[in-house]
Amino acid sequence: MTITTRFAPSPTGHLHIGNIRTALHNWMWAKKTGGRFILRIDDTDAERSREEYVDGIRADLAWLGLTPDAEYRQSERAALYDAAFNKLREAGRVYACYETSQELDLKRKIALGRGLPPVYDRAALALTDAERADLEAQGIKPHWRFKLDHAEPIAWDDLIRGAQKFDAASLSDPVIRRAEGSWLYMLPSAIDDVDMQITHVVRGEDHVSNTAVQLQMFTALGSTPPAFAHEALLVGAEGKLSKRLGSLGVGELREKHILPQAIVALLARLGTSDPVEPLHDRAALLDSFDFARFGRAPARFAEEDLERINRQLVHTADFASVADQLPPQVDEAAWHAIRPNIAHLGEVADYWQVIEGPIDAPAPEAEDAAFLAEARAALEPLAFGATVWKDWTEVLKASTGRKGKGLFLPLRRALTGMDHGPDMGELLPLIGRERALERLGG
Ligand code: GLU
């Protein structure tokens, strides 16, 4: 049996960090087990679905390196849903309802007022053929509900939450299809999970009660349900579901020059018993990935953690892994000089500016003017190899008696225009003889 997972976003907005986490875990489980990862676009809601969001979802997954092995769109699968619907209807598992939403609201309010759970009372099941014909003659088109079997126990062993149990009688028969024929999420999803031979459904715990209902759908469709893993939701650092998390997506993180590896390294481990580590290598993340390591408490997402992981990854990134994101003139030596000084790749250009110039150096302090003239003269005859900084400063130390800050800072200021920055030993050969002499007042 090939392990098959699916990520099933509705294209009604951009992916946010919580969706990305779900996508990642589905991808990881498939890749760890040599299985398949499917992207299923849940676009049955024609009014709210947008093509730009479909494109955005694809682009975000590609940028994160979560390439699907196949892609499906629910809007192209209506024939399959119709066929299953007709079968379920013949088997008495789907029935027509005529209540308006106002009537349903009222029923709910009355039930709550009496201290009863607001479960649909199945009034439509009691309609006679004549009553139904009468309603339809008035032009009222039915919507459709799936009939839960109250005698069938609902239970599953959730890979994260452990044993789960529901009483079907405590649940409303879900509306699965609107009067004008469009589908709600619940049934098409179960039909697709069967058709695509999904073995593991990995999603947020906000879907737990949907799973209870969908388990009966799988059985009614004559199929064995997949395994389920319901993840505790992501919350902000302050421990609440925040608006910020609901909007934070790949677009903004990309603009901030956060590396996809940083997002992957953090979200792979957040909410698990494993420490979050700045791992470049996805194989190491896959090795430790296991639903048993996920806790039931909400996972806390802090943007500072993402920044920290990003910084650590930047400091250790190989030239080859970032070359395509660097200004074209930055070679391996320049990357190594710049790397330890930055938190984001976006800062590379600033550092490159220091090498290439022009720089905006402050006028030297009066007491440094003679020293800088001497430094320039001492640099002129030196070979501009890898040790030029060391060779030069040793000569100057001996000839001027300066040391420490008094020796290094005026040189750094004159050569870079800054008090801090990349290691001068690495920087000076990159600045090169001509520019260095010019900056020293030539
Ligand atoms: N389209 C559903 C959602 O975005 C999919 C849920 C599922 O994974 O089944 O919530």
Coordinates of C-alpha atoms and ligand atoms in Angstrom, one line a residue:
M1 CA 0.0 0.0 0.0
T2 CA 1.5 3.4 -1.0
I3 CA 1.1 6.0 1.7
T4 CA -0.9 8.8 0.1
T5 CA -1.6 12.2 1.7
R6 CA -3.3 15.2 0.4
F7 CA -3.3 18.9 1.1
A8 CA -6.8 20.3 0.3
P9 CA -6.9 24.1 0.5
S10 CA -10.0 26.0 -0.5
P11 CA -8.8 28.8 -2.9
T12 CA -10.7 31.5 -1.1
G13 CA -7.5 33.3 0.1
H14 CA -3.8 33.1 0.4
L15 CA -2.2 30.3 2.4
H16 CA -1.3 31.4 5.9
I17 CA 1.2 29.9 8.2
G18 CA -1.3 27.4 9.7
N19 CA -2.2 26.0 6.2
I20 CA 1.5 25.9 5.3
R21 CA 2.2 23.8 8.3
T22 CA -0.6 21.4 7.3
A23 CA 0.8 21.2 3.8
L24 CA 4.3 20.6 5.1
H25 CA 3.3 17.7 7.4
N26 CA 1.3 16.0 4.7
W27 CA 4.3 16.4 2.4
M28 CA 6.7 15.1 5.0
W29 CA 4.7 12.1 5.9
A30 CA 4.5 11.1 2.2
K31 CA 8.2 11.7 1.5
K32 CA 9.3 10.0 4.7
T33 CA 7.5 6.8 3.7
G34 CA 8.2 6.9 0.0
G35 CA 4.6 7.8 -0.7
R36 CA 2.6 10.3 -2.7
F37 CA 1.6 13.9 -1.8
I38 CA -1.5 15.2 -3.6
L39 CA -2.6 18.8 -3.9
R40 CA -6.4 18.9 -4.1
I41 CA -7.9 22.3 -4.8
D42 CA -11.3 22.3 -2.9
D43 CA -13.0 24.8 -5.2
T44 CA -16.6 23.6 -5.0
D45 CA -17.6 27.1 -3.8
A46 CA -17.6 28.9 -7.1
E47 CA -18.5 32.2 -5.6
R48 CA -15.6 32.4 -3.2
S49 CA -13.0 30.5 -5.1
R50 CA -10.5 32.6 -7.2
E51 CA -8.1 31.6 -9.9
E52 CA -5.4 33.9 -8.5
Y53 CA -5.5 32.1 -5.2
V54 CA -5.1 28.7 -7.0
D55 CA -2.0 30.2 -8.7
G56 CA -0.8 31.6 -5.4
I57 CA -1.2 28.2 -3.7
R58 CA 0.8 26.5 -6.4
A59 CA 3.5 29.1 -6.3
D60 CA 3.8 29.0 -2.5
L61 CA 4.2 25.3 -2.4
A62 CA 6.8 25.4 -5.2
W63 CA 8.8 28.1 -3.3
L64 CA 8.7 26.0 -0.2
G65 CA 9.8 22.9 -2.2
L66 CA 6.6 21.0 -1.4
T67 CA 6.0 19.7 -4.9
P68 CA 2.8 17.7 -5.3
D69 CA 3.0 14.3 -7.1
A70 CA -0.5 15.0 -8.6
E71 CA -3.0 17.9 -8.6
Y72 CA -6.8 17.6 -8.7
R73 CA -9.6 20.2 -8.7
Q74 CA -12.9 19.5 -7.2
S75 CA -14.7 21.7 -9.7
E76 CA -13.7 19.2 -12.4
R77 CA -15.1 16.2 -10.6
A78 CA -18.8 16.9 -10.5
A79 CA -19.7 13.7 -12.4
L80 CA -18.1 11.6 -9.7
Y81 CA -19.9 13.4 -6.9
D82 CA -23.2 13.1 -8.8
A83 CA -22.8 9.4 -9.2
A84 CA -22.0 8.8 -5.5
F85 CA -24.8 11.1 -4.5
N86 CA -27.3 9.2 -6.5
K87 CA -26.2 5.9 -5.0
L88 CA -26.4 7.2 -1.5
R89 CA -29.8 8.6 -2.2
E90 CA -31.0 5.2 -3.5
A91 CA -29.6 3.6 -0.4
G92 CA -31.6 6.1 1.8
R93 CA -28.5 7.9 3.1
V94 CA -29.3 11.2 1.5
Y95 CA -32.6 13.0 1.9
A96 CA -34.3 16.2 0.7
C97 CA -35.0 19.1 3.1
Y98 CA -37.0 22.2 2.5
E99 CA -36.5 24.4 5.5
T100 CA -35.3 28.0 4.9
S101 CA -32.2 29.2 6.8
Q102 CA -34.5 31.4 9.0
E103 CA -36.6 28.3 9.9
L104 CA -33.4 26.4 10.8
D105 CA -32.2 29.3 12.9
L106 CA -35.4 29.4 14.8
K107 CA -35.2 25.6 15.4
R108 CA -31.7 26.0 16.8
K109 CA -32.7 28.9 19.0
I110 CA -35.7 27.0 20.4
A111 CA -33.5 23.9 21.1
L112 CA -30.9 26.1 22.9
G113 CA -33.7 27.8 24.8
R114 CA -34.9 24.5 26.1
G115 CA -31.3 23.5 27.1
L116 CA -31.1 21.0 24.3
P117 CA -28.2 20.6 21.8
P118 CA -29.1 22.4 18.6
V119 CA -29.2 19.2 16.5
Y120 CA -31.3 19.1 13.3
D121 CA -34.6 17.4 14.2
R122 CA -35.0 15.5 10.9
A123 CA -38.4 17.0 10.3
A124 CA -37.9 16.6 6.5
L125 CA -37.6 12.8 6.9
A126 CA -41.2 12.8 8.2
L127 CA -42.6 14.5 5.1
T128 CA -45.1 12.5 3.0
D129 CA -44.7 12.3 -0.8
A130 CA -47.8 14.5 -1.1
E131 CA -46.2 17.1 1.2
R132 CA -43.0 17.1 -0.7
A133 CA -44.8 17.4 -4.0
D134 CA -46.8 20.3 -2.6
L135 CA -43.6 22.1 -1.5
E136 CA -42.0 21.6 -4.9
A137 CA -45.2 22.8 -6.6
Q138 CA -44.7 26.0 -4.7
G139 CA -41.3 26.3 -6.4
I140 CA -39.3 25.3 -3.3
K141 CA -36.2 23.4 -4.3
P142 CA -34.7 21.0 -1.7
H143 CA -31.2 21.0 -0.2
W144 CA -29.8 17.7 0.8
R145 CA -28.6 16.1 4.0
F146 CA -26.6 13.0 4.7
K147 CA -28.4 10.7 7.0
L148 CA -26.2 9.6 9.9
D149 CA -26.8 6.1 11.2
H150 CA -27.5 6.6 14.9
A151 CA -26.9 2.9 15.6
E152 CA -23.4 2.9 14.0
P153 CA -20.7 3.7 16.6
I154 CA -18.3 6.4 15.6
A155 CA -14.7 5.8 16.8
W156 CA -11.2 6.1 15.5
D157 CA -7.7 6.0 16.8
D158 CA -6.3 9.4 16.0
L159 CA -2.6 9.4 15.3
I160 CA -2.2 12.5 17.4
R161 CA -5.2 12.6 19.7
G162 CA -5.6 8.9 20.5
A163 CA -8.9 7.2 20.9
Q164 CA -11.8 9.3 19.7
K165 CA -15.5 8.6 20.1
F166 CA -18.7 10.3 19.0
D167 CA -22.4 9.5 19.4
A168 CA -24.0 9.9 15.9
A169 CA -27.3 11.0 17.6
S170 CA -25.5 14.1 19.0
L171 CA -24.6 15.3 15.6
S172 CA -26.8 17.0 13.0
D173 CA -27.2 15.3 9.6
P174 CA -24.9 17.5 7.6
V175 CA -26.2 19.5 4.6
I176 CA -24.1 18.2 1.7
R177 CA -25.6 19.9 -1.2
R178 CA -27.4 23.3 -1.7
A179 CA -30.7 23.7 -3.5
E180 CA -29.1 25.1 -6.6
G181 CA -26.9 21.9 -6.8
S182 CA -23.6 23.2 -5.5
W183 CA -21.6 21.0 -3.0
L184 CA -20.6 21.7 0.5
Y185 CA -17.2 20.5 1.6
M186 CA -18.1 17.3 3.5
L187 CA -19.2 14.7 1.0
P188 CA -16.9 15.6 -2.0
S189 CA -14.0 15.4 0.3
A190 CA -14.8 11.9 1.4
I191 CA -15.6 10.8 -2.1
D192 CA -12.2 12.2 -3.2
D193 CA -10.3 10.6 -0.3
V194 CA -11.7 7.2 -1.4
D195 CA -11.1 7.8 -5.1
M196 CA -7.5 9.1 -4.6
Q197 CA -6.8 6.2 -2.2
I198 CA -5.8 8.6 0.5
T199 CA -4.2 6.6 3.4
H200 CA -3.7 9.4 5.8
V201 CA -5.7 12.6 6.4
V202 CA -3.6 15.1 8.2
R203 CA -5.4 18.3 9.2
G204 CA -6.2 20.7 12.0
E205 CA -8.2 19.7 15.0
D206 CA -11.0 22.1 13.9
H207 CA -11.9 19.2 11.6
V208 CA -12.4 16.6 14.4
S209 CA -16.2 16.7 14.3
N210 CA -16.2 16.6 10.5
T211 CA -14.2 13.4 10.7
A212 CA -16.9 11.9 12.9
V213 CA -19.4 12.5 10.1
Q214 CA -17.1 11.6 7.3
L215 CA -16.3 8.2 8.8
Q216 CA -19.9 7.3 8.3
M217 CA -19.7 8.6 4.7
F218 CA -16.7 6.4 4.0
T219 CA -18.6 3.4 5.2
A220 CA -21.7 4.4 3.3
L221 CA -19.5 4.7 0.2
G222 CA -18.4 1.1 0.8
S223 CA -14.9 2.0 1.7
T224 CA -12.5 1.7 4.7
P225 CA -11.7 5.1 6.1
P226 CA -8.1 6.4 6.0
A227 CA -6.1 7.0 9.1
F228 CA -6.5 10.5 10.7
A229 CA -4.1 12.8 12.4
H230 CA -5.6 16.0 13.8
E231 CA -3.1 18.6 14.8
A232 CA -3.4 21.0 17.6
L233 CA -3.8 24.5 16.1
L234 CA -1.1 27.1 15.8
V235 CA -1.4 30.0 18.2
G236 CA 0.6 33.2 18.5
A237 CA 3.3 33.6 21.1
E238 CA 0.8 35.1 23.5
G239 CA -1.1 31.8 23.4
K240 CA -4.1 32.9 21.4
L241 CA -5.3 32.4 17.9
S242 CA -4.2 35.6 16.4
K243 CA -5.3 37.7 13.5
R244 CA -1.7 38.1 12.6
L245 CA -1.2 34.3 12.1
G246 CA -4.4 34.2 9.9
S247 CA -2.8 36.6 7.5
L248 CA 0.9 35.9 7.7
G249 CA 1.8 34.1 4.4
V250 CA 4.6 33.2 2.0
G251 CA 4.3 36.6 0.2
E252 CA 5.2 38.6 3.3
L253 CA 7.9 36.1 4.5
R254 CA 9.5 36.2 1.1
E255 CA 9.5 40.0 1.1
K256 CA 11.3 39.8 4.5
H257 CA 13.9 37.5 2.9
I258 CA 13.0 34.6 5.1
L259 CA 14.5 31.4 3.6
P260 CA 12.0 28.6 2.7
Q261 CA 14.3 26.3 4.7
A262 CA 13.7 28.4 7.8
I263 CA 9.9 28.1 7.5
V264 CA 10.3 24.3 6.9
A265 CA 12.8 23.8 9.8
L266 CA 10.5 25.7 12.2
L267 CA 7.1 24.3 11.2
A268 CA 8.4 20.7 10.9
R269 CA 9.2 20.6 14.6
L270 CA 6.9 23.2 16.2
G271 CA 4.4 21.5 18.5
T272 CA 6.5 18.3 18.7
S273 CA 8.7 17.0 21.4
D274 CA 11.8 17.6 19.2
P275 CA 13.8 20.8 19.5
V276 CA 13.6 23.3 16.6
E277 CA 17.0 23.3 14.9
P278 CA 18.4 25.2 12.0
L279 CA 18.6 22.2 9.7
H280 CA 19.3 22.8 6.0
D281 CA 18.9 19.1 5.3
R282 CA 15.3 18.0 4.9
A283 CA 16.3 14.3 5.2
A284 CA 17.1 15.0 8.9
L285 CA 13.7 16.6 9.4
L286 CA 12.0 13.7 7.7
D287 CA 13.9 11.2 9.9
S288 CA 12.5 12.6 13.1
F289 CA 9.0 13.2 11.8
D290 CA 6.4 11.1 13.5
F291 CA 2.8 11.9 14.6
A292 CA 3.5 10.3 18.0
R293 CA 5.8 13.2 18.7
F294 CA 3.1 15.8 18.4
G295 CA 1.5 17.2 21.5
R296 CA -2.1 18.0 22.1
A297 CA -1.4 21.5 23.4
P298 CA -1.6 24.3 20.8
A299 CA 1.8 25.0 19.1
R300 CA 3.1 28.5 19.7
F301 CA 4.4 30.3 16.7
A302 CA 6.6 33.4 17.3
E303 CA 8.0 35.4 14.5
E304 CA 11.3 35.9 16.5
D305 CA 11.8 32.1 16.3
L306 CA 11.5 32.2 12.6
E307 CA 14.0 35.1 12.4
R308 CA 16.4 33.3 14.7
I309 CA 16.3 30.1 12.6
N310 CA 16.6 32.1 9.5
R311 CA 19.7 33.9 10.8
Q312 CA 21.3 30.6 11.8
L313 CA 20.6 29.1 8.4
V314 CA 22.0 32.2 6.6
H315 CA 25.2 32.0 8.7
T316 CA 25.8 28.4 7.6
A317 CA 24.4 28.4 4.1
D318 CA 26.6 27.1 1.3
F319 CA 27.3 29.4 -1.6
A320 CA 25.6 27.0 -4.0
S321 CA 22.4 26.9 -2.0
V322 CA 21.9 30.7 -2.1
A323 CA 23.8 31.7 -5.3
D324 CA 20.7 32.3 -7.3
Q325 CA 19.4 34.8 -4.6
L326 CA 22.6 36.9 -4.5
P327 CA 23.6 39.9 -6.5
P328 CA 25.4 38.4 -9.5
Q329 CA 28.8 39.8 -8.7
V330 CA 28.9 38.1 -5.3
D331 CA 31.2 35.0 -5.5
E332 CA 31.9 32.3 -3.0
A333 CA 34.6 34.3 -1.2
A334 CA 32.4 37.4 -0.9
W335 CA 29.5 35.2 0.4
H336 CA 31.8 33.7 3.1
A337 CA 32.9 37.2 4.1
I338 CA 29.4 38.6 4.3
R339 CA 27.5 35.5 5.6
P340 CA 28.2 35.8 9.4
N341 CA 27.2 39.5 9.4
I342 CA 23.6 39.3 8.2
A343 CA 20.3 38.1 9.3
H344 CA 18.7 38.0 5.8
L345 CA 19.8 37.6 2.3
G346 CA 18.4 41.0 1.5
E347 CA 21.3 42.6 3.4
V348 CA 23.9 41.1 1.0
A349 CA 23.4 43.9 -1.4
D350 CA 24.3 46.5 1.3
Y351 CA 27.5 44.6 2.0
W352 CA 28.3 44.3 -1.6
Q353 CA 28.0 48.0 -1.8
V354 CA 30.7 48.2 0.8
I355 CA 33.0 46.2 -1.4
E356 CA 32.2 47.8 -4.7
G357 CA 31.6 51.3 -3.5
P358 CA 31.2 54.1 -3.7
I359 CA 31.1 54.2 0.1
D360 CA 30.3 57.2 2.3
A361 CA 33.3 57.3 4.7
P362 CA 33.4 59.9 7.4
A363 CA 36.4 62.3 7.3
P364 CA 39.1 60.8 9.5
E365 CA 39.6 62.0 13.0
A366 CA 42.4 64.6 13.2
E367 CA 44.7 62.2 15.2
D368 CA 44.2 59.5 12.5
A369 CA 45.1 61.5 9.4
A370 CA 48.9 60.9 9.6
F371 CA 48.3 57.2 10.6
L372 CA 46.1 56.7 7.5
A373 CA 48.7 58.3 5.2
E374 CA 51.3 55.9 6.6
A375 CA 48.9 53.0 6.3
R376 CA 48.3 53.8 2.7
A377 CA 52.0 53.8 2.0
A378 CA 52.5 50.5 3.9
L379 CA 49.7 48.9 1.9
E380 CA 51.0 49.9 -1.5
P381 CA 53.9 47.4 -1.9
L382 CA 52.0 44.5 -0.3
A383 CA 50.6 41.5 -2.4
F384 CA 46.8 41.4 -2.3
G385 CA 46.5 37.8 -1.3
A386 CA 44.4 36.1 1.3
T387 CA 46.7 37.4 4.2
V388 CA 46.9 41.0 3.1
W389 CA 45.0 42.3 6.1
K390 CA 47.2 40.4 8.5
D391 CA 50.4 41.4 6.8
W392 CA 49.4 45.0 6.6
T393 CA 48.3 45.4 10.2
E394 CA 51.4 43.6 11.5
V395 CA 53.6 46.1 9.6
L396 CA 51.5 49.0 11.0
K397 CA 51.6 47.7 14.5
A398 CA 55.4 47.5 14.4
S399 CA 55.8 50.9 12.8
T400 CA 53.2 52.9 14.7
G401 CA 53.0 51.1 18.0
R402 CA 49.2 51.2 17.6
K403 CA 47.2 48.1 18.5
G404 CA 43.6 47.0 19.1
K405 CA 40.8 49.5 18.3
G406 CA 43.3 52.3 17.8
L407 CA 44.9 50.3 15.0
F408 CA 41.9 48.6 13.4
L409 CA 39.0 51.1 13.7
P410 CA 40.4 54.0 11.6
L411 CA 41.3 51.4 8.9
R412 CA 37.9 49.9 8.9
R413 CA 36.2 53.3 8.8
A414 CA 38.3 54.5 5.9
L415 CA 37.8 51.3 4.0
T416 CA 34.1 50.6 4.6
G417 CA 32.6 53.7 6.0
M418 CA 31.3 51.7 9.0
D419 CA 32.4 50.9 12.5
H420 CA 31.2 47.3 12.3
G421 CA 30.8 44.7 9.6
P422 CA 32.4 41.7 7.9
D423 CA 35.7 40.4 9.0
M424 CA 38.3 42.8 7.4
G425 CA 40.6 39.9 6.7
E426 CA 38.0 38.5 4.3
L427 CA 36.8 41.9 3.1
L428 CA 40.1 43.6 2.1
P429 CA 41.0 41.1 -0.7
L430 CA 37.5 41.6 -2.1
I431 CA 37.8 45.4 -1.9
G432 CA 41.0 45.0 -3.8
R433 CA 44.1 47.2 -4.2
E434 CA 42.8 50.0 -6.3
R435 CA 39.7 50.7 -4.3
A436 CA 41.5 50.3 -1.0
L437 CA 44.2 52.8 -1.9
E438 CA 41.6 55.2 -3.1
R439 CA 39.6 55.0 0.1
L440 CA 42.8 55.6 2.1
G441 CA 43.1 58.9 0.4
G442 CA 44.8 58.2 -2.9
Ligands
GLU1 N1 -10.9 22.4 2.1 C1 -10.9 22.0 3.5 C2 -10.2 23.1 4.3 O1 -9.5 23.9 3.8 C3 -10.1 20.7 3.6 C4 -10.0 20.1 4.9 C5 -9.5 18.7 4.8 O2 -8.3 18.6 4.8 O3 -10.2 17.8 4.6 O4 -10.5 23.2 5.5

